[in-house]
PDB file of C-alpha atoms in Angstrom:
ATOM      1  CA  UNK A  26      17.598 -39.489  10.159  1.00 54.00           C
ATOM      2  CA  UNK A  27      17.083 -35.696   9.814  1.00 78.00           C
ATOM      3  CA  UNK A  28      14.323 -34.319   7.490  1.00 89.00           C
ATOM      4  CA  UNK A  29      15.866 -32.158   5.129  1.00 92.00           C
ATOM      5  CA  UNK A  30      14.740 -28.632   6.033  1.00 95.00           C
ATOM      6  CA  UNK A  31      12.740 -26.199   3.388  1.00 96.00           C
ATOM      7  CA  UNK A  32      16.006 -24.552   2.817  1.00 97.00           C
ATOM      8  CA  UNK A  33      17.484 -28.039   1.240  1.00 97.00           C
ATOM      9  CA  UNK A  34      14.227 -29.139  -0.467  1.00 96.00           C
ATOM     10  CA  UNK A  35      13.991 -25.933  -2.511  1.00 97.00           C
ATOM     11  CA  UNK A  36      17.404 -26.795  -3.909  1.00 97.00           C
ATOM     12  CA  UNK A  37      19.817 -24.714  -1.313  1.00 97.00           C
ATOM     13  CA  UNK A  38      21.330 -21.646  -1.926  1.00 98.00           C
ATOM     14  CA  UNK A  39      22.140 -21.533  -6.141  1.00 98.00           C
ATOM     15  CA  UNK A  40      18.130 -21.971  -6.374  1.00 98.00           C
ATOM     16  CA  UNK A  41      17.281 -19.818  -3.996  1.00 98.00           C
ATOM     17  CA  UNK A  42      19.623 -16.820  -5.304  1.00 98.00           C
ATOM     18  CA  UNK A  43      18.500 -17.856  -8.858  1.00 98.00           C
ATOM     19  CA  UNK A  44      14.346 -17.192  -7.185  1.00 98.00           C
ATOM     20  CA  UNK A  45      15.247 -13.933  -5.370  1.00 98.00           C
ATOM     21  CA  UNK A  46      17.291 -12.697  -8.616  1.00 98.00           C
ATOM     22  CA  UNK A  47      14.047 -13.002 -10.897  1.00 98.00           C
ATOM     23  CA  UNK A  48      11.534 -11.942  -8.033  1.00 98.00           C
ATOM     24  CA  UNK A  49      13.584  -8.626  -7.142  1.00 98.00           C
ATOM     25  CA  UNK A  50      13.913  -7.590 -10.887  1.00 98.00           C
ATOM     26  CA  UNK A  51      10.192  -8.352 -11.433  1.00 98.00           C
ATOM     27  CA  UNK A  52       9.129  -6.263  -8.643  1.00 97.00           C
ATOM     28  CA  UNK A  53      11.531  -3.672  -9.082  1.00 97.00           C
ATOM     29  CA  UNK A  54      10.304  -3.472 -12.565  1.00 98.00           C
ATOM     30  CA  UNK A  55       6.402  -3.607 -11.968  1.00 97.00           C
ATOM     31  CA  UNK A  56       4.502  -0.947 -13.154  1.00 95.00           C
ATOM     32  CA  UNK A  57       2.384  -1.163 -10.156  1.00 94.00           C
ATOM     33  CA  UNK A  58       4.943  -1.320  -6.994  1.00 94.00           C
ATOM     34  CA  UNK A  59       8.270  -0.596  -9.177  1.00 94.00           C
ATOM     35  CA  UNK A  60       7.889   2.893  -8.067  1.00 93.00           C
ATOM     36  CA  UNK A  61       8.612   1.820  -4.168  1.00 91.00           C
ATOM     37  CA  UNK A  62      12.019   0.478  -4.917  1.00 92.00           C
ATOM     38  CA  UNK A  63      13.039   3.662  -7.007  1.00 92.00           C
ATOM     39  CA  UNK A  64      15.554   4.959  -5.170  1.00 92.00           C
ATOM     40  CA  UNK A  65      16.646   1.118  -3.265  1.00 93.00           C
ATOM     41  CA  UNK A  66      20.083  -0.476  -3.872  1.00 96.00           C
ATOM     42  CA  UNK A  67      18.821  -3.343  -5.913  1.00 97.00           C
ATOM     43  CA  UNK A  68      21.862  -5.395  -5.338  1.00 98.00           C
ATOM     44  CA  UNK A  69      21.337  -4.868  -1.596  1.00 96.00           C
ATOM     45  CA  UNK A  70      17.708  -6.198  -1.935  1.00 96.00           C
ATOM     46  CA  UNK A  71      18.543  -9.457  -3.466  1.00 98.00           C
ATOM     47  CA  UNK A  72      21.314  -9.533  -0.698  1.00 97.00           C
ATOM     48  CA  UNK A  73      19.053  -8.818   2.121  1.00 96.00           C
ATOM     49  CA  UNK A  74      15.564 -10.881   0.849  1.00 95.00           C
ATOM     50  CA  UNK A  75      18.287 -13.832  -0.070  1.00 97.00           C
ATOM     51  CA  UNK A  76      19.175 -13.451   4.000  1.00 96.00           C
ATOM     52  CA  UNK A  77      15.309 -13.445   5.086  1.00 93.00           C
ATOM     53  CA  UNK A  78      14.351 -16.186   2.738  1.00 94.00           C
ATOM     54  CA  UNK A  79      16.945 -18.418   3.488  1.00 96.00           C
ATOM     55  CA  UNK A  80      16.812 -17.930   7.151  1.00 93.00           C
ATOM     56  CA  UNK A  81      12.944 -18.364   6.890  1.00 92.00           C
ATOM     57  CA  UNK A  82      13.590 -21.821   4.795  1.00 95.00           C
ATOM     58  CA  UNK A  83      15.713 -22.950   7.614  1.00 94.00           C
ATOM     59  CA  UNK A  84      19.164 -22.171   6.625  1.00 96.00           C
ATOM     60  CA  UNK A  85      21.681 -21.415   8.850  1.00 95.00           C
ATOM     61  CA  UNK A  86      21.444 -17.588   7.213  1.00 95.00           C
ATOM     62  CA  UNK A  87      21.334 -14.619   9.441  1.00 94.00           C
ATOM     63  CA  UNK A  88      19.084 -12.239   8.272  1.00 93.00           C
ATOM     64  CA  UNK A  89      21.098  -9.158   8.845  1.00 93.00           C
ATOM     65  CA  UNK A  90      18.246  -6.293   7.671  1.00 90.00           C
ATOM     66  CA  UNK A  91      16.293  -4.170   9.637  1.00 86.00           C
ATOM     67  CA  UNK A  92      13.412  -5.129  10.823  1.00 85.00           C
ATOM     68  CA  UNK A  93      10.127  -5.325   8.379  1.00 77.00           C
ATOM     69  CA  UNK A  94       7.876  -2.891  10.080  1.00 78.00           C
ATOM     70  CA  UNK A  95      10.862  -0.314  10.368  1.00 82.00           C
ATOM     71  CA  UNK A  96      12.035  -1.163   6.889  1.00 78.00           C
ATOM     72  CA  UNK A  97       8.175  -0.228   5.394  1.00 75.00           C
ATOM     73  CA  UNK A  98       7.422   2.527   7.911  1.00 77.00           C
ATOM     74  CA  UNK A  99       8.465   5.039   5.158  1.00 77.00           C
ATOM     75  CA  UNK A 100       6.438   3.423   2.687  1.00 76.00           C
ATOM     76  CA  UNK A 101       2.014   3.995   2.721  1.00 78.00           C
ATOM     77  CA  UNK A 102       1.748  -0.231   1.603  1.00 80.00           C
ATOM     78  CA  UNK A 103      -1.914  -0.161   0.162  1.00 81.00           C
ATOM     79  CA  UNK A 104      -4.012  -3.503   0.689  1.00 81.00           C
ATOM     80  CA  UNK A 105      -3.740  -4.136  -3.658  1.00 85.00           C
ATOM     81  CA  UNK A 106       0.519  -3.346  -3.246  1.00 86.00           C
ATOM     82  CA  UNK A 107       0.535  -6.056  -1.219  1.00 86.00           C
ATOM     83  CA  UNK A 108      -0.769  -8.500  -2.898  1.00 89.00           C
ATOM     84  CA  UNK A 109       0.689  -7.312  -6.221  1.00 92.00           C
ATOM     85  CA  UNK A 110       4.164  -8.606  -4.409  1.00 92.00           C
ATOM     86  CA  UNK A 111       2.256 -11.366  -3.361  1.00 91.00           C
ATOM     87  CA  UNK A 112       0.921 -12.570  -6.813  1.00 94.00           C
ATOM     88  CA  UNK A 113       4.761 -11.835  -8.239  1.00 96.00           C
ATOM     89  CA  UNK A 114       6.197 -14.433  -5.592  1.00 95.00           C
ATOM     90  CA  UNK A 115       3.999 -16.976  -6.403  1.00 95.00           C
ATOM     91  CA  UNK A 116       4.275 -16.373 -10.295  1.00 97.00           C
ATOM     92  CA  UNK A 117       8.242 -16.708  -9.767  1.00 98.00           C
ATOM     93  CA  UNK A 118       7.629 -19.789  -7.286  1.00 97.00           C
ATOM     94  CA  UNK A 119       5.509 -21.440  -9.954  1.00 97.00           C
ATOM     95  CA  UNK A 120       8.079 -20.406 -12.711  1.00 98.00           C
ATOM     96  CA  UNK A 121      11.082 -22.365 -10.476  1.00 98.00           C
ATOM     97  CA  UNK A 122       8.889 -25.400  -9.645  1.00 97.00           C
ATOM     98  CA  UNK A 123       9.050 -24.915  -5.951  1.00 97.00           C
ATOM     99  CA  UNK A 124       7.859 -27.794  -4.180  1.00 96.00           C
ATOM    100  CA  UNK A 125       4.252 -27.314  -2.372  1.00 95.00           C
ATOM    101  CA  UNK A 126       4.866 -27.761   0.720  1.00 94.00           C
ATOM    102  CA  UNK A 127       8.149 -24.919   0.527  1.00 95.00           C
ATOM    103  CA  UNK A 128       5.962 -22.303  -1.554  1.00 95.00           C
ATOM    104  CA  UNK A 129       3.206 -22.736   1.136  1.00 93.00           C
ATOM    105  CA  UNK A 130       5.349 -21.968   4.087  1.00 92.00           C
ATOM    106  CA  UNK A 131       6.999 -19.250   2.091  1.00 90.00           C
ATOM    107  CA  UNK A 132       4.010 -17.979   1.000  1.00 88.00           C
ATOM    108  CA  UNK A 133       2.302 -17.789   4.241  1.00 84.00           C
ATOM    109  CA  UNK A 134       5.371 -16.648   6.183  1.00 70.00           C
ATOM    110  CA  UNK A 135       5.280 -18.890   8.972  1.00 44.00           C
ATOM    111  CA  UNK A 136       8.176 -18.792  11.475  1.00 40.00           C
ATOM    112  CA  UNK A 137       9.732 -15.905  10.888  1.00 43.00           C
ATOM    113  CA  UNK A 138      13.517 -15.506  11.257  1.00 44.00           C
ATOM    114  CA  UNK A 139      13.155 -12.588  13.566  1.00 43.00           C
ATOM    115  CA  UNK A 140      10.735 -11.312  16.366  1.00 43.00           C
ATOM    116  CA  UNK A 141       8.325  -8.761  14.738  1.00 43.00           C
ATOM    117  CA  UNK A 142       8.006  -9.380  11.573  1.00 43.00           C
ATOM    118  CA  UNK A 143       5.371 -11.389  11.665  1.00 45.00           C
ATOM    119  CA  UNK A 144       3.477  -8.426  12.820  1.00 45.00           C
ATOM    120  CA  UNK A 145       3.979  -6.591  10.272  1.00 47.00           C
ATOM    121  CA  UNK A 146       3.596  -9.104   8.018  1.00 48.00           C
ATOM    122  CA  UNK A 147       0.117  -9.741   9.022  1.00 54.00           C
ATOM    123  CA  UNK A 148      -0.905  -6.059   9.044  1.00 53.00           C
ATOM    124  CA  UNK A 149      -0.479  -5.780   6.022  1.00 55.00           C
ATOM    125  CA  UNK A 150      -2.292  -9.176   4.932  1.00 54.00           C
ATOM    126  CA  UNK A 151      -5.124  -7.751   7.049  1.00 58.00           C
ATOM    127  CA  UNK A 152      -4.978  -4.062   5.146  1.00 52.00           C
ATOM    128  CA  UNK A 153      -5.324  -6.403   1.615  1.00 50.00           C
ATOM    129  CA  UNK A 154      -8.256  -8.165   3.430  1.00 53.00           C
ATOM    130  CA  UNK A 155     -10.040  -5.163   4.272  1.00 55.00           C
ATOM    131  CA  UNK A 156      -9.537  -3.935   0.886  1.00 48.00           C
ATOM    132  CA  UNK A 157     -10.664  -6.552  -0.860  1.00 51.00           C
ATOM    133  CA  UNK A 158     -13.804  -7.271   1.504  1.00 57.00           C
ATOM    134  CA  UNK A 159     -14.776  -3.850   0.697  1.00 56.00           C
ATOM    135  CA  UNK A 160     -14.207  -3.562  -3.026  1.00 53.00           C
ATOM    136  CA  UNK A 161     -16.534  -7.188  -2.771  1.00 56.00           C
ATOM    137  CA  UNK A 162     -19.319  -4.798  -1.021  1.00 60.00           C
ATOM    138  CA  UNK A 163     -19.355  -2.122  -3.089  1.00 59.00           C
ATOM    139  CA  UNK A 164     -19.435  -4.497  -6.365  1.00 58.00           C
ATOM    140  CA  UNK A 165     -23.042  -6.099  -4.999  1.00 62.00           C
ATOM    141  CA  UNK A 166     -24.332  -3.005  -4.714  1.00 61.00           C
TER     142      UNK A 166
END
């Protein structure tokens, strides 16, 4: 018997596309990282973080966008940006119920669909580390 993959326990693709829909128009709409996605094809977001989320979850979904790092080269991601998307994901998890164990994995992006995105992926968790450790130091101060 196969365990169902994080794809299928999430609800397969009508939840996922319903999850990326309200995620995308959040961020795009955010008064604090809106401004990034000014000039982006919104419909071609949705399309291509449908691809990496699925393919992520364990569908059998290539993810057919560039590759992270290249994608946000153009783009100076500051430690609090990141984890402005961060908090929206898991605000729009928590709104669709996702199970734990799917918003952890999702959260954490663990086995990423393609090589080097995890690199990037962690640079910039480090950058909202760094950030944060030293807004911590100067608040003791």
């Amino acid at each position: 018997m196969n365990n169902p993959s994080l794809f299928e326990q999430l609800g397969g693709e009508p939840k996922l596309r319903a999850i990326i829909d309200r995620f995308v128009d959040r961020v795009f709409d955010d008064i604090m990282i809106g401004f990034f996605f000014r000039r982006a094809n919104r419909d071609r977001i949705k399309a291509k973080e449908y691809e990496f989320a699925a393919a992520h979850l364990g569908a059998d979904v290539e993810y057919t966008g560039r590759p992270l790092a290249e994608a946000h080269a153009a783009h100076p991601i500051m430690g609090g940006q990141f984890l402005r998307r961060l908090k929206i994901l898991e605000e729009v998890l928590d709104e669709f119920e996702v199970p734990p164990e799917v918003k952890r994995h999702w959260v954490l992006h663990r086995g990423e669909p393609r090589a080097g995105h995890a690199g990037c992926w962690q640079r910039l968790r480090s950058i909202a580390a760094a950030e944060r450790a030293q807004s911590t130091k100067e608040q003791t101060r």
